[in-house]
Short mmCIF file of C-alpha atoms in Angstrom, two decimals:
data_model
loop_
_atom_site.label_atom_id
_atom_site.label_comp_id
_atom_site.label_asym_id
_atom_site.label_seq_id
_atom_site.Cartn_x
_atom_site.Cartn_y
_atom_site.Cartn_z
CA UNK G 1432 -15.84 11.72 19.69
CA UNK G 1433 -16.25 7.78 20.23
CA UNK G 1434 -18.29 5.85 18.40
CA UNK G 1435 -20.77 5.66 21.45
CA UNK G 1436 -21.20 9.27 21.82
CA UNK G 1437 -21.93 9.33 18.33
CA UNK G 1438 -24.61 6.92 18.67
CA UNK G 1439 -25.73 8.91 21.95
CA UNK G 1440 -26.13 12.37 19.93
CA UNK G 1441 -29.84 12.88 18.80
CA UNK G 1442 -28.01 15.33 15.93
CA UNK G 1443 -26.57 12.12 14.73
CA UNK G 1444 -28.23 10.71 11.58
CA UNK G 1445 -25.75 8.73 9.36
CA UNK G 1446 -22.52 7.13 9.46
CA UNK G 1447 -20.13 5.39 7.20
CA UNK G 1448 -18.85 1.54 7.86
CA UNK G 1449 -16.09 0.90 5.29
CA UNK G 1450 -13.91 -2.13 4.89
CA UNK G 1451 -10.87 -2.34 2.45
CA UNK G 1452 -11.21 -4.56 -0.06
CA UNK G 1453 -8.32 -6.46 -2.00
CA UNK G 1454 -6.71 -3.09 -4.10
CA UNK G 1455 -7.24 -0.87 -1.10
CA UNK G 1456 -10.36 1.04 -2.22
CA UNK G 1457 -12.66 1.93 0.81
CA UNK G 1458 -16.20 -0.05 0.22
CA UNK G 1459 -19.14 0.90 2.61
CA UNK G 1460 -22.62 2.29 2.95
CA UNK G 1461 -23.91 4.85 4.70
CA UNK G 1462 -26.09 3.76 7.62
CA UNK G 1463 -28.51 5.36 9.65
CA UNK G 1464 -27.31 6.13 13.69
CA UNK G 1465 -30.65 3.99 14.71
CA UNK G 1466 -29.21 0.92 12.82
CA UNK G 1467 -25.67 1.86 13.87
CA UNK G 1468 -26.54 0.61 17.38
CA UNK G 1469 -27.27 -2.84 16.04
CA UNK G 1470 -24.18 -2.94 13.91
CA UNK G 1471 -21.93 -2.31 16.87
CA UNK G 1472 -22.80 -4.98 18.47
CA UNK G 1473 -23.37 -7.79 16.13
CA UNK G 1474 -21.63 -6.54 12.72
CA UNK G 1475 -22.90 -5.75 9.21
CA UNK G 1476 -23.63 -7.89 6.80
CA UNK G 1477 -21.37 -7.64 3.37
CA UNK G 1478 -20.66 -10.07 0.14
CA UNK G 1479 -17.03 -11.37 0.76
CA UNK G 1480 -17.26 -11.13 -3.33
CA UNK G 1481 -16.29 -7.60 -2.58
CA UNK G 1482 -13.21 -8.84 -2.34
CA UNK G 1483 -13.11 -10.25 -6.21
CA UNK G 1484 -13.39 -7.04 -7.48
CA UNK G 1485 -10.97 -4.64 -9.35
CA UNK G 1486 -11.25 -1.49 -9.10
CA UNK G 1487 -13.59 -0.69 -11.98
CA UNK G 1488 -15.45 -3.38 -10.24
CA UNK G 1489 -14.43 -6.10 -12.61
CA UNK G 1490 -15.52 -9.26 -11.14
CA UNK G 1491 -12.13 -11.66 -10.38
CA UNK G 1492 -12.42 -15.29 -9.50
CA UNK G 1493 -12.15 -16.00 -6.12
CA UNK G 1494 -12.47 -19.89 -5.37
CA UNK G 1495 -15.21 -20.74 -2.87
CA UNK G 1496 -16.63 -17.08 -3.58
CA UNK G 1497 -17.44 -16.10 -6.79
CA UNK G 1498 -16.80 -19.45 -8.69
CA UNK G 1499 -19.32 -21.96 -9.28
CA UNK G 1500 -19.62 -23.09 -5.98
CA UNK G 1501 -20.09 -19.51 -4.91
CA UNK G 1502 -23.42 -18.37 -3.28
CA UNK G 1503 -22.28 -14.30 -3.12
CA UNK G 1504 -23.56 -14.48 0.48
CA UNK G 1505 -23.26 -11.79 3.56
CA UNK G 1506 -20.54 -12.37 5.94
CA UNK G 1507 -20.33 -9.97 9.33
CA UNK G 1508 -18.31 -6.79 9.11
CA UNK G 1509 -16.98 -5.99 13.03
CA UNK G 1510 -16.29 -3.09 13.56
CA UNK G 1511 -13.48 -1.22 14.75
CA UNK G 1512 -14.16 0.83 17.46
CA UNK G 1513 -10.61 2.88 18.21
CA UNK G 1514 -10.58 3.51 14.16
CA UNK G 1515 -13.55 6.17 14.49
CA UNK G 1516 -12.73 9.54 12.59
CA UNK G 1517 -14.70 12.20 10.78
CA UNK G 1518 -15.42 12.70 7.20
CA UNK G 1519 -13.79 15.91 5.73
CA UNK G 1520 -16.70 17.34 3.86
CA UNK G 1521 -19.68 16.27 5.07
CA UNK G 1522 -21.82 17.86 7.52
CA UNK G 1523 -22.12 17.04 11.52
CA UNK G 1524 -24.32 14.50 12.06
CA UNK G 1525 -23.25 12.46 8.95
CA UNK G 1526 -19.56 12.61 9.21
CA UNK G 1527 -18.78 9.45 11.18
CA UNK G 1528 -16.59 7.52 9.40
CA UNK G 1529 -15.65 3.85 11.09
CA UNK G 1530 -13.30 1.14 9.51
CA UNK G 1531 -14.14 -2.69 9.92
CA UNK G 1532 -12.99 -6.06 8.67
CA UNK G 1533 -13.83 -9.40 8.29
CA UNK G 1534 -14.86 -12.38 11.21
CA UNK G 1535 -14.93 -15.79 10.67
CA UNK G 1536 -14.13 -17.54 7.40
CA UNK G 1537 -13.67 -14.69 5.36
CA UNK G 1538 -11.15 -12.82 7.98
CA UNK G 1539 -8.90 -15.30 5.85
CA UNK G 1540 -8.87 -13.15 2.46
CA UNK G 1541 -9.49 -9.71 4.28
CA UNK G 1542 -6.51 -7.39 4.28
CA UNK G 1543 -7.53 -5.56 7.62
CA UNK G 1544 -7.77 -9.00 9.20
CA UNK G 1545 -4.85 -10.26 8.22
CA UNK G 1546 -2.39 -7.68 9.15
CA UNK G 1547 -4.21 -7.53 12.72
CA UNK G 1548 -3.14 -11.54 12.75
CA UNK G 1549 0.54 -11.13 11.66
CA UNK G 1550 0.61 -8.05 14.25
CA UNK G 1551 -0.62 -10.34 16.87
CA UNK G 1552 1.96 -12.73 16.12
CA UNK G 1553 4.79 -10.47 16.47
CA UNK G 1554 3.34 -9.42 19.91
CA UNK G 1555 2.74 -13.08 20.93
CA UNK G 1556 7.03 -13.74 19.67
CA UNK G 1557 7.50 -10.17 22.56
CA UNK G 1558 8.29 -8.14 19.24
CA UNK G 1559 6.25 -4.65 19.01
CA UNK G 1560 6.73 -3.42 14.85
CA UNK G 1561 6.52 0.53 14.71
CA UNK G 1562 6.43 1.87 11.39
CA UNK G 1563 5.32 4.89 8.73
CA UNK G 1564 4.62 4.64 5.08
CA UNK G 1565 5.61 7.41 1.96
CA UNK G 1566 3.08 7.16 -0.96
CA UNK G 1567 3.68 8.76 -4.67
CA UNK G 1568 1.58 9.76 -6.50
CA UNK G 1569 0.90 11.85 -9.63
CA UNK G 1570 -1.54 15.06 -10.04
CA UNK G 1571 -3.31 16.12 -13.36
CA UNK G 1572 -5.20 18.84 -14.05
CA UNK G 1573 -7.50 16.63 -16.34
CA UNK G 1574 -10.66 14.96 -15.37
CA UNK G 1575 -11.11 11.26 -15.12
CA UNK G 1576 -13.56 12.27 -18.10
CA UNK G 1577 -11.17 14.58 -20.18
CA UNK G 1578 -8.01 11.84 -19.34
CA UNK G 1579 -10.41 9.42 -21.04
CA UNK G 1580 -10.92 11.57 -24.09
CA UNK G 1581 -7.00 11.95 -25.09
CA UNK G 1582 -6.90 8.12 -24.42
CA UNK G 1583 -4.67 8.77 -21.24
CA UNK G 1584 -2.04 10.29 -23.73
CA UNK G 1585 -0.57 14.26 -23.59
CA UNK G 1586 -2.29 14.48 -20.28
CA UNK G 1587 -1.66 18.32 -18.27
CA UNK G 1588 -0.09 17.34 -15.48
CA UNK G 1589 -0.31 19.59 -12.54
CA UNK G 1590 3.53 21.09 -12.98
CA UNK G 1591 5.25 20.92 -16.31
CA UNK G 1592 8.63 19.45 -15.40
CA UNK G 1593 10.20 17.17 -12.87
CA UNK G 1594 10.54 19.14 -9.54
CA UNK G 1595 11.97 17.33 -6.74
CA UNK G 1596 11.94 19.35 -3.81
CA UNK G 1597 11.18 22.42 -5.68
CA UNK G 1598 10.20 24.95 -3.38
CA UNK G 1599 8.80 27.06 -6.72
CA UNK G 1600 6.24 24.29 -7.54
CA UNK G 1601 5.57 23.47 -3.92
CA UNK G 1602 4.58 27.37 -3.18
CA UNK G 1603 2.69 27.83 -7.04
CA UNK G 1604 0.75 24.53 -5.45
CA UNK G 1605 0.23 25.91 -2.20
CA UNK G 1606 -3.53 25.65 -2.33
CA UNK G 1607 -3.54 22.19 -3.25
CA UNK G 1608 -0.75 20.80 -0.27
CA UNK G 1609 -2.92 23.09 2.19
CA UNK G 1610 -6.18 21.14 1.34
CA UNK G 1611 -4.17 17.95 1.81
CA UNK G 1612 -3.61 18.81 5.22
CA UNK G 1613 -7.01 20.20 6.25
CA UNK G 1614 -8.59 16.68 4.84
CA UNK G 1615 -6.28 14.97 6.88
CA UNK G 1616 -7.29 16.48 10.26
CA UNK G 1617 -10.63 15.38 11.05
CA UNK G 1618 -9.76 11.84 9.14
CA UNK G 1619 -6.88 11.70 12.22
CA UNK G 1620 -4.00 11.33 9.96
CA UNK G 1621 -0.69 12.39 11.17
CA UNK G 1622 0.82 13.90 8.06
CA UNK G 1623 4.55 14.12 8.79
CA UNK G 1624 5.88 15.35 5.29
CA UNK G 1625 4.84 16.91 1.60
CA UNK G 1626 6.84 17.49 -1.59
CA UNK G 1627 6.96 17.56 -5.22
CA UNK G 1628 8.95 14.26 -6.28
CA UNK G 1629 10.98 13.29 -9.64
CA UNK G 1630 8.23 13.70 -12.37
CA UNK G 1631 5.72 16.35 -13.30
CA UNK G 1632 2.71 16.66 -11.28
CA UNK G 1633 4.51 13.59 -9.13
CA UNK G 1634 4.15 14.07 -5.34
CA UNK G 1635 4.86 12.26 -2.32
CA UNK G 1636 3.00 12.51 0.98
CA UNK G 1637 4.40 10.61 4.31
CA UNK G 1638 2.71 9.44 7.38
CA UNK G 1639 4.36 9.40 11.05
CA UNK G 1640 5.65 6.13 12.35
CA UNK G 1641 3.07 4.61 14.79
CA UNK G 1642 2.26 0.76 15.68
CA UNK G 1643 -0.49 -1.48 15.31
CA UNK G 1644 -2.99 -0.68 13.21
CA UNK G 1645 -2.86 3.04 12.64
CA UNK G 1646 -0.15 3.66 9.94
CA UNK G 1647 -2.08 0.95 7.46
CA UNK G 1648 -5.45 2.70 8.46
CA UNK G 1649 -4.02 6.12 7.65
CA UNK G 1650 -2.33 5.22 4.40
CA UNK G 1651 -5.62 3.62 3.27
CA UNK G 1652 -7.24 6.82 4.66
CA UNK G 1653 -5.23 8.70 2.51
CA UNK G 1654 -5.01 6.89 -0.21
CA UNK G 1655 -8.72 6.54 -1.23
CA UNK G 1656 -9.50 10.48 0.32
CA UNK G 1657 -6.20 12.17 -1.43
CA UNK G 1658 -8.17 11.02 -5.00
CA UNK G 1659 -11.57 12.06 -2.95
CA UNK G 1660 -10.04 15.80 -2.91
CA UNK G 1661 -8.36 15.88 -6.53
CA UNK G 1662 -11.96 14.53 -7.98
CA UNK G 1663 -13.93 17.29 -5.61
CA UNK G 1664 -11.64 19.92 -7.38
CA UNK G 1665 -12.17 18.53 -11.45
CA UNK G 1666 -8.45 16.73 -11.08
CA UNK G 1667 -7.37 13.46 -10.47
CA UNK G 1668 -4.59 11.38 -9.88
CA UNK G 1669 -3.26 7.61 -10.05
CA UNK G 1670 -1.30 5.55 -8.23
CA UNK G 1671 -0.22 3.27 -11.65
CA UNK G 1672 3.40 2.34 -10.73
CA UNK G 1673 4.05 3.34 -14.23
CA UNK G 1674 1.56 5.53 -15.87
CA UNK G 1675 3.40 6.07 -19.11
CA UNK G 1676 6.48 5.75 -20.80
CA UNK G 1677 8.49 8.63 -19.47
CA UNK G 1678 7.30 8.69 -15.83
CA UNK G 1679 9.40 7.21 -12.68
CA UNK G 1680 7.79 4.54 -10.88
CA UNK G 1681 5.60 5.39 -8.07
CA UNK G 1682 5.42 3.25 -4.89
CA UNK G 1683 4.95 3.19 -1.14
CA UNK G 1684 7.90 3.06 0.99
CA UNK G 1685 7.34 1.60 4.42
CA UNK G 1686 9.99 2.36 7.20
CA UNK G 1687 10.03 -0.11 10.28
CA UNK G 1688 11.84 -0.66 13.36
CA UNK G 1689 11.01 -3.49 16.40
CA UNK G 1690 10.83 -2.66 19.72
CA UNK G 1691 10.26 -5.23 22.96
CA UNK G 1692 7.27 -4.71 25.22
CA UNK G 1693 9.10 -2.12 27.50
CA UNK G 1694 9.18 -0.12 24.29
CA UNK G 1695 12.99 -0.43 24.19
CA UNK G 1696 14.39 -0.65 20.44
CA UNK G 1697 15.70 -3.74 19.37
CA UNK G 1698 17.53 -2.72 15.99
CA UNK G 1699 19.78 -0.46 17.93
CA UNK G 1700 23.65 -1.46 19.32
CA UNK G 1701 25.68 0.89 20.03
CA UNK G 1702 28.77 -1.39 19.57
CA UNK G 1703 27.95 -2.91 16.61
CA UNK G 1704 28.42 -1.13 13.20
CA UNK G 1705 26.09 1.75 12.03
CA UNK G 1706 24.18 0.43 15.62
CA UNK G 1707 23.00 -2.55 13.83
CA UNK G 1708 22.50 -4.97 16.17
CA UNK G 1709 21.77 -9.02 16.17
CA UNK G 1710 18.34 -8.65 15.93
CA UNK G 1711 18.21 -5.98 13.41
CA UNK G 1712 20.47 -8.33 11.15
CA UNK G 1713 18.78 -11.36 11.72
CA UNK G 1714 15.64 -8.82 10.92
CA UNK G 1715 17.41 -7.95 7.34
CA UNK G 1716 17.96 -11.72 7.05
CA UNK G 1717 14.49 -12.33 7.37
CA UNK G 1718 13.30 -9.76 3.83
CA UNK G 1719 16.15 -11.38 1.86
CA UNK G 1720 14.54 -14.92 2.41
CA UNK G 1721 11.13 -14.10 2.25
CA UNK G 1722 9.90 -10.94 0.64
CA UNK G 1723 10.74 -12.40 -3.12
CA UNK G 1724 8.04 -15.44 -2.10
CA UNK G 1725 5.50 -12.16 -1.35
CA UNK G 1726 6.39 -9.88 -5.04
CA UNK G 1727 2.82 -10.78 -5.43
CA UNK G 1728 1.85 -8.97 -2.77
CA UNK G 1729 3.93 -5.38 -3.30
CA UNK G 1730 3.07 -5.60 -6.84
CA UNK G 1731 -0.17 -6.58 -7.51
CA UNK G 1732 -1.47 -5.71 -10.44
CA UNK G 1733 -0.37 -6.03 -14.32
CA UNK G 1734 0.75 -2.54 -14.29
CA UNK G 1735 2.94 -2.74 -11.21
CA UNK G 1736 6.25 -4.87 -13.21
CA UNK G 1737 6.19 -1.97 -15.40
CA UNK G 1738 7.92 0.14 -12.26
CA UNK G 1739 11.38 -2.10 -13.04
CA UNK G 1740 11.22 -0.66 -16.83
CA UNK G 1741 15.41 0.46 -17.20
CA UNK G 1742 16.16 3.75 -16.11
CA UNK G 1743 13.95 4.09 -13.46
CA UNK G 1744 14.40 4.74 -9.87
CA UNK G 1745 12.99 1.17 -8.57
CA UNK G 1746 14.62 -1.36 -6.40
CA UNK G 1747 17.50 -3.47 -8.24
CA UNK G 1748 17.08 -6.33 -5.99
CA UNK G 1749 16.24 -7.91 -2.59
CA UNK G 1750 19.75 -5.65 -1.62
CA UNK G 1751 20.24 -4.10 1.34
CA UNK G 1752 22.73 -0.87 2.17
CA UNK G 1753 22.90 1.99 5.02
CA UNK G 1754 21.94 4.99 3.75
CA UNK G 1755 21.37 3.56 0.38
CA UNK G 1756 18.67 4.35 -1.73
CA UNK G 1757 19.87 2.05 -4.61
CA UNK G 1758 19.20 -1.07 -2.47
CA UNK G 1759 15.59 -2.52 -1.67
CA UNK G 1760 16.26 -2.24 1.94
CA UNK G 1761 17.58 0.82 3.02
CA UNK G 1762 19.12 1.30 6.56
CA UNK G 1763 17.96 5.16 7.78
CA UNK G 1764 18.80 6.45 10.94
CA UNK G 1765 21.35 7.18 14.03
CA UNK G 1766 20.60 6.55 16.62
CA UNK G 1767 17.95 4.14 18.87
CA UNK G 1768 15.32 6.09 18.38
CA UNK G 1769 15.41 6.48 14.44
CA UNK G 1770 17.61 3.43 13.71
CA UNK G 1771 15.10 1.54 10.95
CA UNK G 1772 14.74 -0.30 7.52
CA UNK G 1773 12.77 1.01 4.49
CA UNK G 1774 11.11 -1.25 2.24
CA UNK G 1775 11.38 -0.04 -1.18
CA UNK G 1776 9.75 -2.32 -3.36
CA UNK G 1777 6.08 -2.39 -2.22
CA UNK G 1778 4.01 -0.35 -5.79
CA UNK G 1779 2.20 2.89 -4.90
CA UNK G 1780 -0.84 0.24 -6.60
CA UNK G 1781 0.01 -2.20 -3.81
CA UNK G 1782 -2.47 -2.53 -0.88
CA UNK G 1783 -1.46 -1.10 2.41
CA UNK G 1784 -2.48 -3.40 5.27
CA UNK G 1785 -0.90 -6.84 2.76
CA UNK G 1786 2.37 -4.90 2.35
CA UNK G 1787 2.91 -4.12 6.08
CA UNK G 1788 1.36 -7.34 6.97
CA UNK G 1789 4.36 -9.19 4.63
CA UNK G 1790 7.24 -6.85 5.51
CA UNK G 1791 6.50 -7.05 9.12
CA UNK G 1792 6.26 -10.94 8.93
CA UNK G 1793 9.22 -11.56 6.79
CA UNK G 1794 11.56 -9.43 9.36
CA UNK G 1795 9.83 -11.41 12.25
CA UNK G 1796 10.26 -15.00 10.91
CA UNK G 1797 14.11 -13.56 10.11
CA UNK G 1798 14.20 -12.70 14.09
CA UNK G 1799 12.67 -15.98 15.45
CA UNK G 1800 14.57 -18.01 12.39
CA UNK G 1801 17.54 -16.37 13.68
CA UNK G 1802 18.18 -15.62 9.40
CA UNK G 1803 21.86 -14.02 8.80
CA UNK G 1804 21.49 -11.36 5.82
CA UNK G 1805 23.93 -11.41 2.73
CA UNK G 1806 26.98 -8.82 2.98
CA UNK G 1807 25.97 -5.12 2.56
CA UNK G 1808 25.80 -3.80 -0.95
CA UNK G 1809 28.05 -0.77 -0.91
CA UNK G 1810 28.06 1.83 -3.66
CA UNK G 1811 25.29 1.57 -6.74
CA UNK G 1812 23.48 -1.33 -6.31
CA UNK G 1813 22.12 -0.89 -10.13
CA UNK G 1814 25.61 -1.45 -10.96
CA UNK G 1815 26.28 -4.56 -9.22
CA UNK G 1816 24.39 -8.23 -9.61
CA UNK G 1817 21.68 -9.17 -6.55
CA UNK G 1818 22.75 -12.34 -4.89
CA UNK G 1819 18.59 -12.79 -4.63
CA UNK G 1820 16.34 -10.93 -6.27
CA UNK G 1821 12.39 -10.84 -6.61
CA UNK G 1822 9.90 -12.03 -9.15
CA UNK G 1823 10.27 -9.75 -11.98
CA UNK G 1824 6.79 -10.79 -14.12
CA UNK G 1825 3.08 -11.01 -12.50
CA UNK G 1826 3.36 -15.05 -13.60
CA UNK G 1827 6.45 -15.63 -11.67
CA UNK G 1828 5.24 -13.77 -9.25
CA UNK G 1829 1.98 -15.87 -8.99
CA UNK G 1830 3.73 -19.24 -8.61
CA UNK G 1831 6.40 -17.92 -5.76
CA UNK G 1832 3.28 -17.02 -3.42
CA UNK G 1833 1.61 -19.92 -4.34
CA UNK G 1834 4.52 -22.52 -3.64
CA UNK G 1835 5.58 -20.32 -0.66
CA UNK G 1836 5.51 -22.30 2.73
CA UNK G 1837 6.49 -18.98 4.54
CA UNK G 1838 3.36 -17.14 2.52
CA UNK G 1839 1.04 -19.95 3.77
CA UNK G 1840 2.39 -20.26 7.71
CA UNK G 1841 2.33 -16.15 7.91
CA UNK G 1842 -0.24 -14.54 5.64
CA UNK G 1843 -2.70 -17.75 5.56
CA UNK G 1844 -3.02 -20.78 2.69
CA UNK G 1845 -6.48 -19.19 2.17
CA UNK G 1846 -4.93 -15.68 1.45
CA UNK G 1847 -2.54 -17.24 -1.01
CA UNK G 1848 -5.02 -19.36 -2.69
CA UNK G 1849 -7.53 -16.55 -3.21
CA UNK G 1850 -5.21 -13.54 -3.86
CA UNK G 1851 -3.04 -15.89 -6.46
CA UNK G 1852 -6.47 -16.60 -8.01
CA UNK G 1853 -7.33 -13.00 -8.61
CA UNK G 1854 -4.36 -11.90 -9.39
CA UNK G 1855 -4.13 -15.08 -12.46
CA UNK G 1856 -7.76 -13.68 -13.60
CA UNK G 1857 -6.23 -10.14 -14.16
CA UNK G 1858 -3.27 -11.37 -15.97
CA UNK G 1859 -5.20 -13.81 -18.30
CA UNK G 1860 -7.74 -10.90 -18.86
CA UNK G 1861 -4.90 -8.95 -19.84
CA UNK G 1862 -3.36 -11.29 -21.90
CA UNK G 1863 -6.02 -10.88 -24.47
CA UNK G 1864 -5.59 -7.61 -24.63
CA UNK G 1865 -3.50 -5.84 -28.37
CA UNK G 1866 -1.89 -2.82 -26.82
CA UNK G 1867 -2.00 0.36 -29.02
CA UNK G 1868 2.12 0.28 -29.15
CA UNK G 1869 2.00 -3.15 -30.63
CA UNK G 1870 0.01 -1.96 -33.30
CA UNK G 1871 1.80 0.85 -33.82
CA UNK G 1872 4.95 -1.19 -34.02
CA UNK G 1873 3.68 -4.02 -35.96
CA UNK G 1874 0.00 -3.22 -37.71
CA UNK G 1875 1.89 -2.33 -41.62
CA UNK G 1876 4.86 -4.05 -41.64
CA UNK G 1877 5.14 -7.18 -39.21
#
């Protein structure tokens, strides 16, 4: 159904307009079809101080927005037309569920917005990005309520051991991948893939490679509507990079190819080795010199440079290898059609539309810059020292965007000004903070 025949239906009576704010939660109200009509056509009106919030709605400072030349006004949401889908449980008649982003000023801090520009500027350079993104995550048989009573410590998760690819757990948690799949049906997601992954209760779930916006709409989608259905059934789950001590990091992989306008691949050459060709190199070329400027960006909160903790199963570097899952950027593929790069460092915490919106810039300004990549890393890259590497603490990581030229020409000065000044309000707020293993460690005798 479009979103005119929705409108058109005298069944309808509500729908949803959501936006995506900064950490990738789904904001929105419910509106009724009569004002629906109005909305399509000239927008809704929404606080660009949405996007100063955290996720427990802790207010961050966003210069301009929520400072003290801030006013907290409206700004138009437009909406998205070809992103119309149904909710999964709600009844017909108030199940539309339609995306939207930013216009004007504040398209310049809006994460939809901003991965439509970078798209658009691949298209104007004749480059067409296809790619699909994996997302981790962890299940718990615990409520957010009963996770809060143990203090987030000795929590049940939803298997007992680490289980990667274990067909035992996957068919014990048959009920739970089977609701994953009917959700994603009427919210159009093309769920490619399901497993269990290398922790208890840890999961992954893929998407299919697509272009434009679709594969950043879907991972949102599933994202905010895979912790919808845990929360529906008394569970949850988290996204936390690191959740505790003894877990493996958790991110979102994003797999990407280029093709030209006639849809022909341009990472594929027969002749060349592996079928890498020019233009996939010069692709490669273009992460190594730019994604360590962006860390910011694929890990964005405190938590997220917990994920490079020793021992665990994270990126080593800005590396790159052919069928190498110790490097950052792993070749997969064999052929034109499935020739492509993985991104490995973007945080399962990291927002969806920044992360494809910086990978798919970095590998375009490589193309146009013509950027030669460092030698391939074979053999364990954890046992060999990057040539470049990214930022490796949320303040290093803060200063890179902000003095990045690249950042600024691609992703917008505006973007880097605001996001670096959230992201500096969450670490300071942080800073303050005396973690319970400090005490532990220091409380009698330090």
């Amino acid at each position: 159904m479009t979103l005119d025949d929705y409108m058109a239906d005298p069944a309808s009576r509500f729908a949803t307009v959501a936006m995506t704010d900064t950490n990738g939660l789904l904001r929105g109200q419910m509106v009724s079809a009569n004002s629906l009509k109005g909305i399509a056509k000239n927008g809704m009106g929404m606080a660009p101080a949405q996007l100063a919030l955290d996720p427990t709605d802790a207010m961050l400072i966003i210069p301009g927005v929520n400072d003290d030349k801030g006013d907290f006004h409206d700004d138009p949401l437009q909406l998205d037309p070809a992103s119309v889908r149904r909710l999964p449980w709600s009844k017909a008649g108030h199940d539309l569920l339609v995306l939207s982003n930013y216009t004007g000023a504040s398209s310049q801090i809006c994460p939809r917005a901003i991965l439509k520009s970078v798209l658009a500027r691949a298209g104007e350079a004749g480059l067409v990005p296809k790619y699909g993104m994996e997302l981790e995550y962890t299940l718990f048989d615990e409520t957010p309520e009963s996770a809060k009573a143990k203090g987030y410590r000795n929590l049940k998760t939803a298997t007992a051991h680490a289980s990667h690819d274990l067909i035992l757990y996957q068919v014990v948690q048959t009920e739970w991948y089977e609701a994953v799949a009917a959700m994603c049906e009427p919210l159009k997601i093309d769920l490619a893939k399901m497993h269990e992954e290398i922790g208890a209760g840890f999961m992954e779930a893929c998407i299919g490679a697509g272009e434009g916006m679709e594969p950043a709409d879907q991972l949102v989608l599933l994202k905010n509507f895979i912790r919808a259905l845990a929360l529906r059934q008394g569970r949850s789950v988290t996204f936390m990079p690191r959740w505790n001590e003894k877990a493996d990091s958790q991110s979102i992989h994003l797999h990407i190819s280029l093709k030209d306008k006639t849809g022909r691949s341009l990472f594929w050459d027969a002749k060349e080795k592996n079928g890498v060709s020019r233009t996939f190199r010069h692709f490669l070329g273009g992460l190594q010199a730019y994604v360590g400027d962006t860390t910011l960006v694929f890990q964005p909160t405190v938590n997220s440079y917990r994920r490079f903790a020793p021992g665990t199963f994270a990126p080593p570097g800005l590396t790159w290898g052919f069928e190498n899952r110790t490097t950052c950027f792993r070749l997969v593929g064999h052929d034109a059609g499935s020739l492509r790069v993985e991104n490995r460092l973007p945080g399962a915490d990291s927002n969806p539309y920044l992360s494809a919106a910086a990978t798919i810039a970095a590998g375009v300004a490589g193309v146009i810059g013509e950027i030669e990549p460092d030698p391939e890393t074979i053999g364990s890259g954890y046992a060999q020292q990057p040539a470049r590497d990214f930022a490796r603490s949320m303040p290093e990581a803060i200063d890179r965007l902000r003095g990045s030229a690249f950042a600024k020409d691609w992703l917008g000065a505006r973007f880097v000004e605001a996001f670096t000044a959230t992201r500096e309000s969450q670490h300071n707020e942080f800073r303050r903070k005396v973690p319970d293993v400090e005490l532990e460690r220091f409380f009698d005798l330090g």
